[in-house]
CSV table of C-alpha atoms in Angstrom, one decimal:
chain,number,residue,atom,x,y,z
A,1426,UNK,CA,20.6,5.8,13.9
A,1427,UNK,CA,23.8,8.0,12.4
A,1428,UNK,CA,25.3,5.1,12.2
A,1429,UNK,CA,23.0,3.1,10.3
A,1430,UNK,CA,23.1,6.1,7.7
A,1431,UNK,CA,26.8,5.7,7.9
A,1432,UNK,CA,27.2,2.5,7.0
A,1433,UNK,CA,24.1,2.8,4.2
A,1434,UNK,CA,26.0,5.5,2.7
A,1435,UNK,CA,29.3,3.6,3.0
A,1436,UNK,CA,28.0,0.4,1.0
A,1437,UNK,CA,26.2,2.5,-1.8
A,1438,UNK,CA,29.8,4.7,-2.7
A,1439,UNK,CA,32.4,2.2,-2.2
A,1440,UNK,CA,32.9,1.2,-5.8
A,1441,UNK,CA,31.4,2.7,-8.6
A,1442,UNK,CA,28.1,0.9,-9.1
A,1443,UNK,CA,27.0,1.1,-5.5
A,1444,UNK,CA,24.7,3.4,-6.0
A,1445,UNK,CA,22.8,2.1,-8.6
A,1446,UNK,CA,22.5,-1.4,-7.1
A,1447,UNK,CA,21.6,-0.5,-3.3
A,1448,UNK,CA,19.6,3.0,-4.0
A,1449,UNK,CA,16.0,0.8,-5.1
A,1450,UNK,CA,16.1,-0.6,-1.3
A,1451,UNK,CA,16.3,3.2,-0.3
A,1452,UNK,CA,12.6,3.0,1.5
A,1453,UNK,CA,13.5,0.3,3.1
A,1454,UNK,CA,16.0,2.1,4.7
A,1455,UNK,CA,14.2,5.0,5.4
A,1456,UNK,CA,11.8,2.9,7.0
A,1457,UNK,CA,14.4,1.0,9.6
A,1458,UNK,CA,17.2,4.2,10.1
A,1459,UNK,CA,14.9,5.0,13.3
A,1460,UNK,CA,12.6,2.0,14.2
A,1461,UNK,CA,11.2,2.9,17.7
A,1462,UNK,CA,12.9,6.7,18.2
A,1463,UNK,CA,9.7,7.8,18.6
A,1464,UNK,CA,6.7,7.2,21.2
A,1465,UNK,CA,3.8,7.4,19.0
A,1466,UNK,CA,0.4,7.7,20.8
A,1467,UNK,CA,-2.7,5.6,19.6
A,1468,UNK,CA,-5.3,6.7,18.4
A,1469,UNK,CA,-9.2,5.3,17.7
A,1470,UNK,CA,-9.5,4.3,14.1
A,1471,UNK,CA,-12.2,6.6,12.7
A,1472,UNK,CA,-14.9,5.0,10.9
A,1473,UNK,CA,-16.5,6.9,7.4
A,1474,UNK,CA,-19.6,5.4,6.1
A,1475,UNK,CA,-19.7,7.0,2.8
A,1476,UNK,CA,-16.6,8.3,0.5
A,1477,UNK,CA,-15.8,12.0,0.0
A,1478,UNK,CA,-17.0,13.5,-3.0
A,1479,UNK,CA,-15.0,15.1,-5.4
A,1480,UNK,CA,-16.4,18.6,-4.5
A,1481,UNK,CA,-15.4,17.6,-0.6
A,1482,UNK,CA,-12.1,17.0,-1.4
A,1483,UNK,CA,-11.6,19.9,-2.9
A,1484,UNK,CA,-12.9,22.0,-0.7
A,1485,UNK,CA,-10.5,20.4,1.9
A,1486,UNK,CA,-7.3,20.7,-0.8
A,1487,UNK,CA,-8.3,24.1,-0.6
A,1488,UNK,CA,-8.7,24.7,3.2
A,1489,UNK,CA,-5.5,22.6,4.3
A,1490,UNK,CA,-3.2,25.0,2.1
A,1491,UNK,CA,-4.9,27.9,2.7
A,1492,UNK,CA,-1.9,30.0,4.6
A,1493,UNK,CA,0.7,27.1,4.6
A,1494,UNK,CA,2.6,26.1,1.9
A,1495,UNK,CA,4.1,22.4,3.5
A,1496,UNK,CA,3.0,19.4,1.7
A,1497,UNK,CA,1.4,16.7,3.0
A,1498,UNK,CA,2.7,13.1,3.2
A,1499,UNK,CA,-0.2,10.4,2.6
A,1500,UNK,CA,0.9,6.9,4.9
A,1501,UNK,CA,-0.5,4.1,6.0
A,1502,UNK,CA,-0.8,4.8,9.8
A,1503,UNK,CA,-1.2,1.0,10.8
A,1504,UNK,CA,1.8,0.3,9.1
A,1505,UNK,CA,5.3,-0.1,11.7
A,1506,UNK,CA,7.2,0.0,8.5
A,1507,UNK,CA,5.4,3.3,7.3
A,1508,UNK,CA,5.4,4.7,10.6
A,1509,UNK,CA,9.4,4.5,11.4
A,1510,UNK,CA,9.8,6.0,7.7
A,1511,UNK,CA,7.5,8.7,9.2
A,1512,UNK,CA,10.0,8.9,12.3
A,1513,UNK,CA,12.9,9.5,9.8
A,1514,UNK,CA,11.4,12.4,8.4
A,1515,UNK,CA,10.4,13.9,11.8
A,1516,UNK,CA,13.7,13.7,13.0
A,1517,UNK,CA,15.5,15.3,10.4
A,1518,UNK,CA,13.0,18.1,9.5
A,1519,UNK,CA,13.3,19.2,12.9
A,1520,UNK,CA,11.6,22.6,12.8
A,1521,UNK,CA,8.4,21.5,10.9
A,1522,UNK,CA,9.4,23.7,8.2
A,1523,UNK,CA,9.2,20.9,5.1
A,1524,UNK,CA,6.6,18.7,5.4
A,1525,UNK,CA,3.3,17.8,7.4
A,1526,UNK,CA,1.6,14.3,7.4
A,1527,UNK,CA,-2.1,12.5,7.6
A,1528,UNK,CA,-2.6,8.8,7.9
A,1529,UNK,CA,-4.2,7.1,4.3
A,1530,UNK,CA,-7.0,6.5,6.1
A,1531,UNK,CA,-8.2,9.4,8.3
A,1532,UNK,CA,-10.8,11.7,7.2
A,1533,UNK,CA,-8.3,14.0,5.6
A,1534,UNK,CA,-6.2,11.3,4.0
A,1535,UNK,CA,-9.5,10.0,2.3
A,1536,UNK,CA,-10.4,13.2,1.5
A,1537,UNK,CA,-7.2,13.9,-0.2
A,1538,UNK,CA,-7.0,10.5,-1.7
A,1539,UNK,CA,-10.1,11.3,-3.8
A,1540,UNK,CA,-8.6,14.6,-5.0
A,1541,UNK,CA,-5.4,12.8,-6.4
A,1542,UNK,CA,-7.9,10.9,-8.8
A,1543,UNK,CA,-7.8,7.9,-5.9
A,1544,UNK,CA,-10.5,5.9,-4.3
A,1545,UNK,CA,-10.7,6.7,-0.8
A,1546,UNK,CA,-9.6,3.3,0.3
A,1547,UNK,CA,-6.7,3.3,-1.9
A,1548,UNK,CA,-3.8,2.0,0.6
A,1549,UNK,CA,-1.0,0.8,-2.1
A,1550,UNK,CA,1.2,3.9,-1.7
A,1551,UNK,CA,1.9,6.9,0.1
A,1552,UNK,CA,1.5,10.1,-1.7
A,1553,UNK,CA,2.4,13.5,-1.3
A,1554,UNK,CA,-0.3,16.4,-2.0
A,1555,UNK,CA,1.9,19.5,-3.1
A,1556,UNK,CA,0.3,22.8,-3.1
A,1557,UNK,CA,-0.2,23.5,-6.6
A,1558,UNK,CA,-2.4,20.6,-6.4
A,1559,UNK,CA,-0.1,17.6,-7.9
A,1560,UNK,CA,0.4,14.6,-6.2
A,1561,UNK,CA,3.1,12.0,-6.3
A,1562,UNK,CA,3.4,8.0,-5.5
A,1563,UNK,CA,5.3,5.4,-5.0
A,1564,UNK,CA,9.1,6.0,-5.7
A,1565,UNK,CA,8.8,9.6,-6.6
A,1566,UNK,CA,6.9,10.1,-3.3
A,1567,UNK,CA,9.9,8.4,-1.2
A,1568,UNK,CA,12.4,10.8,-3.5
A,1569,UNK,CA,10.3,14.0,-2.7
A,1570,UNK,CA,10.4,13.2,0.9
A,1571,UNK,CA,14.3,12.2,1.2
A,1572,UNK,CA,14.8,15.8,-0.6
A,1573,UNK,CA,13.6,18.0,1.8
A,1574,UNK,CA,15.2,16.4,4.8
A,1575,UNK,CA,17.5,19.4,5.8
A,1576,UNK,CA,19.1,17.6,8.6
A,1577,UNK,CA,20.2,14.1,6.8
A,1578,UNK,CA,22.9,15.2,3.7
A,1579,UNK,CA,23.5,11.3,3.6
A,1580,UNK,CA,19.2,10.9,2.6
A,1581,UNK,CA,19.3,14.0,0.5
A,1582,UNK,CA,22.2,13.0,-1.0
A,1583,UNK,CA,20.8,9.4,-2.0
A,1584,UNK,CA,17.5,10.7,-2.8
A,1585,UNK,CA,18.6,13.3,-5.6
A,1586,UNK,CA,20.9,10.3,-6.8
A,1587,UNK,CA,18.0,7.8,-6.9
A,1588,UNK,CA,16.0,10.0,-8.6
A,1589,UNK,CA,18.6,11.0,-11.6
A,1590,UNK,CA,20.3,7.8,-11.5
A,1591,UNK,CA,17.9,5.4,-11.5
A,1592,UNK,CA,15.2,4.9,-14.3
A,1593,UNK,CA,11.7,5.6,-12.8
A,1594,UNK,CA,10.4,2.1,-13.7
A,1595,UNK,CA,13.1,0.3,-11.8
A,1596,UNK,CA,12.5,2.5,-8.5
A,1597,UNK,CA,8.6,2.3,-8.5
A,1598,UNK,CA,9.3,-1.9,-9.2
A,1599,UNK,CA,11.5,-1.8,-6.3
A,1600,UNK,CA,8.6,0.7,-4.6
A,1601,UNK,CA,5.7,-2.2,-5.3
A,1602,UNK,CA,7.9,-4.9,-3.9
A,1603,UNK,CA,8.5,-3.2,-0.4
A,1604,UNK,CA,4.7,-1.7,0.0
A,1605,UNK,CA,3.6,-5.3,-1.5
A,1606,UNK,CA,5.5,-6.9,2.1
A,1607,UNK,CA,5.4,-4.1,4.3
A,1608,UNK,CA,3.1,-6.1,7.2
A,1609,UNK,CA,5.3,-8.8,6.4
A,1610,UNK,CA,8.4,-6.9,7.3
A,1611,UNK,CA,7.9,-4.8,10.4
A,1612,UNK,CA,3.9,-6.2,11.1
A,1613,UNK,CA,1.2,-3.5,11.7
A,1614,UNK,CA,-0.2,-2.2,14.8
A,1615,UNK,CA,-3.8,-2.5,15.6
A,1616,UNK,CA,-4.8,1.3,16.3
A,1617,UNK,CA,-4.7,4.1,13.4
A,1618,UNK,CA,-1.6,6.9,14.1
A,1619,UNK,CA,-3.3,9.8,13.6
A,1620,UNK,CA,-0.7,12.7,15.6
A,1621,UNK,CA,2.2,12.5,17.8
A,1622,UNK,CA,2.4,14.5,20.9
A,1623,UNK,CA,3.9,18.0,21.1
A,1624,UNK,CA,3.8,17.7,17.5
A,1625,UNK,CA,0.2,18.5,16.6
A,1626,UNK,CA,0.8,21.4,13.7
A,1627,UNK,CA,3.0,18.5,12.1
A,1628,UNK,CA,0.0,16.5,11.8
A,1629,UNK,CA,-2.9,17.1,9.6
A,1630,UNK,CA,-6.8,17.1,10.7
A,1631,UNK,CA,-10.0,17.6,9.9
A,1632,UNK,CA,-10.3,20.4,12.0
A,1633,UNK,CA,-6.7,21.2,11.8
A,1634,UNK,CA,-6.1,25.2,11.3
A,1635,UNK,CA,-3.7,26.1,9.0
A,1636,UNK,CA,0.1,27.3,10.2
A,1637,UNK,CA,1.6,30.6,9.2
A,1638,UNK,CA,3.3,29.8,6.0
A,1639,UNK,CA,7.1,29.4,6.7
């Protein structure tokens, strides 16, 4: 997996335009640096009748933050595309201290989905909730997330480039393109990830109790 990174980060410096021409692809390479590192578990899809209302959601917003300061990543958790980009960010956040996720459509992600102004079955980008109550999609999502993992310089690095470099139009077209194909790509898998073992406080539930703030 280093050595995908490697060679990434060779082809986007080595000549002056690299960056600008190979940083739009930078979820797609998010999503493949670590296809398979991790077992994932399955998990029952869970089945909601009726779509959160707006007081619901906030009511969640406000119990999921209450004590712990980490966003949450919004994916699509029958995505195998979305799910390695998930593994990336596991593996180089280490200690859980940057970010915690919730598939798109569990009960939570619904929830929050509504609260970001969203229909509940809204699956055409990740988001991230931020505790001051903004959300972000599509490129700017993929930026955020790149930013706060501490143990890749090489995605930091490309995501703080991306995000100054690039015009925002031109990374949420490139965005669209890859979410537009992502079955395509990598195929889905037929049961919802909703956790990952030993990993349960990096994973977001209904019933989830909020961490210590770190």
């Amino acid at each position: 997996s280093s050595l995908v990174s490697e060679q990434f980060a060779a082809m986007a410096f080595r000549h002056r335009r690299g960056p600008t021409l190979l940083l739009p692809l930078l979820p797609a390479f998010l999503s493949y640096a670590f296809v398979g590192v991790i077992s994932q578990p399955r998990s029952r899809v869970p089945r909601s009748a009726t779509s959160p209302t707006a007081e619901t959601a906030k009511a969640t917003f406000g119990q999921l933050f209450n004590g712990d300061s980490r966003p949450i990543v919004l994916y699509d958790g029958v995505c195998n595309m979305c799910n390695s980009a998930v593994d990336v960010a596991l593996q180089k956040d280490p200690d859980g201290r940057k970010l915690r996720f919730s598939a798109l459509q569990s009960e939570v992600g619904r929830e929050l989905l509504v609260f970001c102004g969203r229909e509940a079955k809204d699956l055409s980008s990740m988001l991230v909730v931020k505790p001051d109550g903004s959300c972000l999609a599509q490129s700017d999502a993929v930026v955020f997330v790149g930013q706060q993992l501490d143990g890749s310089r090489v995605l930091q690095g490309l995501s703080k480039v991306a995000e100054s470099v690039l015009p925002k139009t031109l990374r949420d077209g490139a965005y669209k393109v890859i979410a537009k194909n992502r079955y395509n790509v990598l195929g889905r898998r037929n049961e919802l990830r909703l956790g990952q073992d030993g990993m349960d406080d990096r994973f977001v539930q209904k019933d989830s109790k909020s961490a210590p703030a770190v």
